[in-house]
mmCIF file of C-alpha atoms and ligand atoms in Angstrom:
data_model
loop_
_atom_site.group_PDB
_atom_site.id
_atom_site.type_symbol
_atom_site.label_atom_id
_atom_site.label_comp_id
_atom_site.label_asym_id
_atom_site.label_seq_id
_atom_site.Cartn_x
_atom_site.Cartn_y
_atom_site.Cartn_z
ATOM 1 C CA MET A 19 -20.873 -9.323 -21.972
ATOM 2 C CA SER A 20 -21.700 -8.061 -18.500
ATOM 3 C CA GLN A 21 -24.253 -10.046 -16.533
ATOM 4 C CA PRO A 22 -27.810 -8.778 -16.495
ATOM 5 C CA VAL A 23 -28.504 -6.133 -13.880
ATOM 6 C CA ILE A 24 -30.943 -8.293 -11.951
ATOM 7 C CA GLN A 25 -28.397 -11.116 -11.683
ATOM 8 C CA HIS A 26 -25.819 -8.670 -10.372
ATOM 9 C CA LEU A 27 -28.223 -7.280 -7.784
ATOM 10 C CA LEU A 28 -29.158 -10.784 -6.629
ATOM 11 C CA THR A 29 -25.566 -11.980 -6.185
ATOM 12 C CA ARG A 30 -23.451 -8.896 -5.370
ATOM 13 C CA ARG A 31 -21.400 -9.078 -2.202
ATOM 14 C CA SER A 32 -19.152 -6.568 -0.497
ATOM 15 C CA VAL A 33 -15.478 -7.444 -0.153
ATOM 16 C CA SER A 34 -13.727 -6.348 3.037
ATOM 17 C CA ALA A 35 -11.323 -3.436 2.481
ATOM 18 C CA ASN A 36 -8.596 -5.661 3.934
ATOM 19 C CA ALA A 37 -9.165 -8.172 1.115
ATOM 20 C CA LEU A 38 -8.680 -5.667 -1.707
ATOM 21 C CA SER A 39 -5.581 -5.116 -3.798
ATOM 22 C CA GLU A 40 -4.355 -3.697 -7.099
ATOM 23 C CA PRO A 41 -5.455 -3.133 -9.766
ATOM 24 C CA GLY A 42 -8.213 -0.606 -9.338
ATOM 25 C CA PRO A 43 -10.399 1.034 -11.975
ATOM 26 C CA ASP A 44 -8.672 3.032 -14.686
ATOM 27 C CA SER A 45 -9.682 6.644 -15.299
ATOM 28 C CA ALA A 46 -12.404 5.782 -17.818
ATOM 29 C CA GLN A 47 -13.918 3.245 -15.419
ATOM 30 C CA LEU A 48 -13.685 5.720 -12.557
ATOM 31 C CA ASP A 49 -15.644 8.207 -14.668
ATOM 32 C CA GLN A 50 -18.303 5.571 -15.297
ATOM 33 C CA ILE A 51 -18.512 4.697 -11.605
ATOM 34 C CA LEU A 52 -18.863 8.345 -10.570
ATOM 35 C CA THR A 53 -21.384 9.044 -13.327
ATOM 36 C CA ALA A 54 -23.495 6.133 -12.090
ATOM 37 C CA ALA A 55 -23.149 7.378 -8.503
ATOM 38 C CA ALA A 56 -24.384 10.807 -9.577
ATOM 39 C CA ARG A 57 -27.420 9.305 -11.294
ATOM 40 C CA VAL A 58 -29.696 8.766 -8.340
ATOM 41 C CA PRO A 59 -33.103 9.956 -7.272
ATOM 42 C CA ASP A 60 -32.746 13.526 -6.032
ATOM 43 C CA HIS A 61 -35.926 15.360 -5.051
ATOM 44 C CA LYS A 62 -35.864 18.958 -6.343
ATOM 45 C CA LYS A 63 -32.521 18.441 -8.118
ATOM 46 C CA LEU A 64 -30.500 19.653 -5.136
ATOM 47 C CA VAL A 65 -27.482 17.409 -5.807
ATOM 48 C CA PRO A 66 -27.138 16.783 -2.058
ATOM 49 C CA TRP A 67 -23.837 14.905 -2.320
ATOM 50 C CA ARG A 68 -20.345 15.178 -3.735
ATOM 51 C CA PHE A 69 -17.379 12.840 -4.101
ATOM 52 C CA ILE A 70 -13.738 13.087 -3.059
ATOM 53 C CA VAL A 71 -11.417 10.674 -4.874
ATOM 54 C CA PHE A 72 -8.239 9.268 -3.336
ATOM 55 C CA ARG A 73 -5.813 7.451 -5.608
ATOM 56 C CA GLY A 74 -2.071 6.918 -5.798
ATOM 57 C CA GLY A 75 0.046 8.970 -3.420
ATOM 58 C CA ALA A 76 -2.973 10.916 -2.114
ATOM 59 C CA ARG A 77 -3.941 7.832 -0.070
ATOM 60 C CA GLU A 78 -0.637 7.791 1.749
ATOM 61 C CA ALA A 79 -0.690 11.560 2.262
ATOM 62 C CA PHE A 80 -4.199 11.372 3.714
ATOM 63 C CA GLY A 81 -3.104 8.453 5.903
ATOM 64 C CA ARG A 82 -0.476 10.712 7.481
ATOM 65 C CA GLU A 83 -3.254 13.176 8.267
ATOM 66 C CA LEU A 84 -5.414 10.397 9.722
ATOM 67 C CA ALA A 85 -2.609 9.279 12.023
ATOM 68 C CA GLU A 86 -2.117 12.866 13.201
ATOM 69 C CA ILE A 87 -5.856 13.325 13.813
ATOM 70 C CA CYS A 88 -5.990 9.994 15.630
ATOM 71 C CA ARG A 89 -3.121 11.099 17.865
ATOM 72 C CA LYS A 90 -5.115 14.203 18.821
ATOM 73 C CA GLU A 91 -8.601 12.713 19.097
ATOM 74 C CA GLN A 92 -8.089 9.256 20.576
ATOM 75 C CA PRO A 93 -6.887 8.619 24.122
ATOM 76 C CA GLU A 94 -3.243 7.486 24.002
ATOM 77 C CA PRO A 95 -3.236 5.590 20.689
ATOM 78 C CA SER A 96 -0.582 2.884 20.448
ATOM 79 C CA ALA A 97 2.207 2.995 17.875
ATOM 80 C CA PHE A 98 0.462 0.073 16.145
ATOM 81 C CA ARG A 99 -2.790 2.056 15.962
ATOM 82 C CA LEU A 100 -1.021 5.074 14.462
ATOM 83 C CA GLU A 101 0.687 2.839 11.921
ATOM 84 C CA THR A 102 -2.697 1.306 11.041
ATOM 85 C CA GLU A 103 -4.193 4.761 10.532
ATOM 86 C CA SER A 104 -1.331 5.873 8.331
ATOM 87 C CA LYS A 105 -2.060 2.895 6.074
ATOM 88 C CA ARG A 106 -5.863 2.985 6.268
ATOM 89 C CA PHE A 107 -6.425 4.419 2.795
ATOM 90 C CA MET A 108 -3.758 2.139 1.314
ATOM 91 C CA ARG A 109 -6.035 -0.882 1.726
ATOM 92 C CA ALA A 110 -7.407 -0.357 -1.799
ATOM 93 C CA PRO A 111 -6.150 1.333 -4.951
ATOM 94 C CA LEU A 112 -9.166 3.651 -4.952
ATOM 95 C CA VAL A 113 -11.088 5.228 -2.087
ATOM 96 C CA ILE A 114 -14.021 7.536 -2.686
ATOM 97 C CA ALA A 115 -15.485 9.629 0.096
ATOM 98 C CA VAL A 116 -19.170 10.246 -0.525
ATOM 99 C CA ILE A 117 -20.146 13.501 1.123
ATOM 100 C CA SER A 118 -23.753 14.217 2.025
ATOM 101 C CA ARG A 119 -24.494 17.926 1.753
ATOM 102 C CA VAL A 120 -27.815 19.191 2.936
ATOM 103 C CA ALA A 121 -29.126 22.404 1.440
ATOM 104 C CA LYS A 122 -30.831 24.539 4.087
ATOM 105 C CA PRO A 123 -33.336 26.073 3.786
ATOM 106 C CA SER A 124 -34.474 23.787 1.071
ATOM 107 C CA PRO A 125 -37.598 22.751 -0.782
ATOM 108 C CA ALA A 126 -36.893 19.075 -0.003
ATOM 109 C CA PRO A 127 -36.757 17.673 3.538
ATOM 110 C CA GLU A 128 -33.301 17.034 4.996
ATOM 111 C CA TRP A 129 -34.177 13.324 5.391
ATOM 112 C CA GLU A 130 -34.712 12.996 1.649
ATOM 113 C CA GLN A 131 -31.394 14.652 0.883
ATOM 114 C CA VAL A 132 -29.585 12.252 3.207
ATOM 115 C CA LEU A 133 -31.371 9.310 1.597
ATOM 116 C CA SER A 134 -30.203 10.534 -1.803
ATOM 117 C CA ALA A 135 -26.595 10.470 -0.550
ATOM 118 C CA GLY A 136 -27.158 6.865 0.572
ATOM 119 C CA ALA A 137 -28.473 6.078 -2.891
ATOM 120 C CA ALA A 138 -25.328 7.635 -4.399
ATOM 121 C CA CYS A 139 -23.214 5.356 -2.202
ATOM 122 C CA GLN A 140 -25.122 2.273 -3.263
ATOM 123 C CA ASN A 141 -25.039 3.193 -6.955
ATOM 124 C CA LEU A 142 -21.298 3.590 -6.598
ATOM 125 C CA VAL A 143 -21.045 0.154 -4.951
ATOM 126 C CA VAL A 144 -23.214 -1.480 -7.618
ATOM 127 C CA ALA A 145 -21.423 0.213 -10.522
ATOM 128 C CA ALA A 146 -17.926 -0.642 -9.323
ATOM 129 C CA SER A 147 -18.858 -4.232 -8.555
ATOM 130 C CA ALA A 148 -20.601 -4.527 -11.946
ATOM 131 C CA LEU A 149 -17.251 -3.641 -13.506
ATOM 132 C CA GLY A 150 -15.788 -6.614 -11.665
ATOM 133 C CA TYR A 151 -14.180 -4.836 -8.707
ATOM 134 C CA GLY A 152 -14.416 -5.683 -5.037
ATOM 135 C CA VAL A 153 -16.093 -2.870 -3.135
ATOM 136 C CA ASN A 154 -16.590 -1.975 0.518
ATOM 137 C CA TRP A 155 -18.734 0.883 1.855
ATOM 138 C CA VAL A 156 -17.475 1.693 5.327
ATOM 139 C CA THR A 157 -17.656 4.584 7.725
ATOM 140 C CA GLU A 158 -15.312 3.529 10.568
ATOM 141 C CA TRP A 159 -14.214 6.206 13.056
ATOM 142 C CA CYS A 160 -13.109 8.547 10.289
ATOM 143 C CA ALA A 161 -16.673 9.335 9.235
ATOM 144 C CA TYR A 162 -17.438 10.631 12.719
ATOM 145 C CA SER A 163 -14.345 12.710 13.400
ATOM 146 C CA GLU A 164 -14.343 16.506 13.435
ATOM 147 C CA GLY A 165 -10.646 16.456 12.598
ATOM 148 C CA VAL A 166 -11.252 14.296 9.534
ATOM 149 C CA ASN A 167 -14.125 16.549 8.456
ATOM 150 C CA ARG A 168 -11.752 19.513 8.665
ATOM 151 C CA ALA A 169 -9.017 17.683 6.765
ATOM 152 C CA LEU A 170 -11.549 16.840 4.043
ATOM 153 C CA GLY A 171 -12.629 20.477 3.893
ATOM 154 C CA LEU A 172 -16.258 19.748 4.758
ATOM 155 C CA ALA A 173 -18.623 22.656 5.267
ATOM 156 C CA GLU A 174 -20.997 22.864 8.214
ATOM 157 C CA ASN A 175 -23.852 21.306 6.188
ATOM 158 C CA GLU A 176 -21.726 18.371 5.042
ATOM 159 C CA ARG A 177 -20.835 14.985 6.514
ATOM 160 C CA VAL A 178 -19.323 11.726 5.358
ATOM 161 C CA ALA A 179 -21.906 9.212 4.107
ATOM 162 C CA GLY A 180 -19.234 6.645 3.435
ATOM 163 C CA PHE A 181 -15.712 5.848 2.400
ATOM 164 C CA ILE A 182 -15.992 3.427 -0.481
ATOM 165 C CA TYR A 183 -12.970 1.209 -1.088
ATOM 166 C CA VAL A 184 -12.596 -0.216 -4.585
ATOM 167 C CA GLY A 185 -10.035 -2.727 -5.829
ATOM 168 C CA THR A 186 -9.492 -6.274 -6.951
ATOM 169 C CA ALA A 187 -10.791 -8.905 -4.555
ATOM 170 C CA LYS A 188 -8.001 -11.150 -3.245
ATOM 171 C CA GLU A 189 -10.573 -13.788 -2.388
ATOM 172 C CA ARG A 190 -14.188 -14.439 -3.136
ATOM 173 C CA PRO A 191 -16.322 -13.467 -0.128
ATOM 174 C CA GLU A 192 -18.536 -16.068 1.485
ATOM 175 C CA GLU A 193 -22.257 -15.589 1.239
ATOM 176 C CA ARG A 194 -23.785 -13.579 4.053
ATOM 177 C CA PRO A 195 -27.156 -14.421 5.605
ATOM 178 C CA ARG A 196 -29.991 -12.302 4.295
ATOM 179 C CA PRO A 197 -33.344 -11.754 5.935
ATOM 180 C CA ALA A 198 -36.149 -14.043 4.854
ATOM 181 C CA LEU A 199 -38.557 -11.989 2.831
ATOM 182 C CA ASP A 200 -41.459 -12.821 5.117
ATOM 183 C CA GLU A 201 -39.544 -11.136 7.981
ATOM 184 C CA VAL A 202 -39.354 -7.854 6.136
ATOM 185 C CA VAL A 203 -42.307 -7.866 3.785
ATOM 186 C CA SER A 204 -45.950 -7.569 4.635
ATOM 187 C CA VAL A 205 -48.882 -7.182 2.343
ATOM 188 C CA TRP A 206 -51.187 -4.336 3.237
ATOM 189 C CA GLN A 207 -54.624 -5.687 3.918
ATOM 190 C CA GLY A 208 -56.371 -2.613 5.242
HETATM 191 C C1 FMN B 7 -23.654 3.533 6.096
HETATM 192 C C2 FMN B 7 -22.907 2.247 6.213
HETATM 193 C C3 FMN B 7 -21.725 2.206 6.915
HETATM 194 C C4 FMN B 7 -21.014 1.015 7.048
HETATM 195 N N1 FMN B 7 -19.847 1.023 7.742
HETATM 196 C C5 FMN B 7 -19.179 -0.127 7.907
HETATM 197 C C6 FMN B 7 -17.976 -0.132 8.656
HETATM 198 O O1 FMN B 7 -17.517 0.900 9.141
HETATM 199 N N2 FMN B 7 -17.342 -1.314 8.806
HETATM 200 C C7 FMN B 7 -17.844 -2.492 8.266
HETATM 201 O O2 FMN B 7 -17.248 -3.552 8.446
HETATM 202 N N3 FMN B 7 -18.975 -2.496 7.536
HETATM 203 C C8 FMN B 7 -19.653 -1.355 7.347
HETATM 204 N N4 FMN B 7 -20.805 -1.353 6.611
HETATM 205 C C9 FMN B 7 -21.320 -2.636 6.048
HETATM 206 C C10 FMN B 7 -20.725 -2.991 4.682
HETATM 207 O O3 FMN B 7 -20.780 -1.916 3.785
HETATM 208 C C11 FMN B 7 -21.529 -4.104 4.009
HETATM 209 O O4 FMN B 7 -22.869 -3.734 3.970
HETATM 210 C C12 FMN B 7 -21.429 -5.404 4.712
HETATM 211 O O5 FMN B 7 -20.119 -5.821 4.729
HETATM 212 C C13 FMN B 7 -22.354 -6.442 4.032
HETATM 213 O O6 FMN B 7 -21.969 -6.636 2.753
HETATM 214 P P1 FMN B 7 -22.963 -6.868 1.521
HETATM 215 O O7 FMN B 7 -22.838 -5.618 0.714
HETATM 216 O O8 FMN B 7 -22.402 -8.066 0.858
HETATM 217 O O9 FMN B 7 -24.323 -7.048 2.051
HETATM 218 C C14 FMN B 7 -21.510 -0.171 6.454
HETATM 219 C C15 FMN B 7 -22.708 -0.128 5.729
HETATM 220 C C16 FMN B 7 -23.404 1.058 5.603
HETATM 221 C C17 FMN B 7 -24.698 1.068 4.829
#
């Protein structure tokens, strides 16, 4: 039986993309993960996000595009850098790009639509890790590249909220310091 939700939320840890390997989720699990990601608060039902899935050979093909974009956008990238880019999406068996898409003009503020995309990312992280996978939500340079946006086919109102790497953790991550609650919580006293 899966652990209770609260226990998962209190213990979940990201696993670096470099520490992920096969196997990844099967198609039924992927459907569950995406369904959970699409079940987030969304003011005015605008669905201000979408998902692009990279599996199998698509990761290598997109890596070739990344290397080409890197060659054009970065000042004199080394051969090692280009090789790294070509393998970037190969770090995990599954990579999901979460795309924030802001409807304009819209009945809900842009800020709220962006927050909803963040919630979709986190639901994706929580769902995939609840299924026992290692997960890493990263942006890296690729989330801020016009060339990558073009390669992903993003419209003018869209941007990358995250690339979420999902696979089997090669090692258990160490605990990471968390803020003491009294540093981040105050009680309103008027
Ligand atoms: C929007 C966003 C972008 C992030 N981008 C990166 C990144 O590019 N590289 C990285 O090492 N961590 C990045 N992180 C941090 C990791 O996702 C993760 O939060 C961190 O490793 C802590 O892990 P935890 O989930 O166990 O707290 C990003 C987090 C967020 C919310």
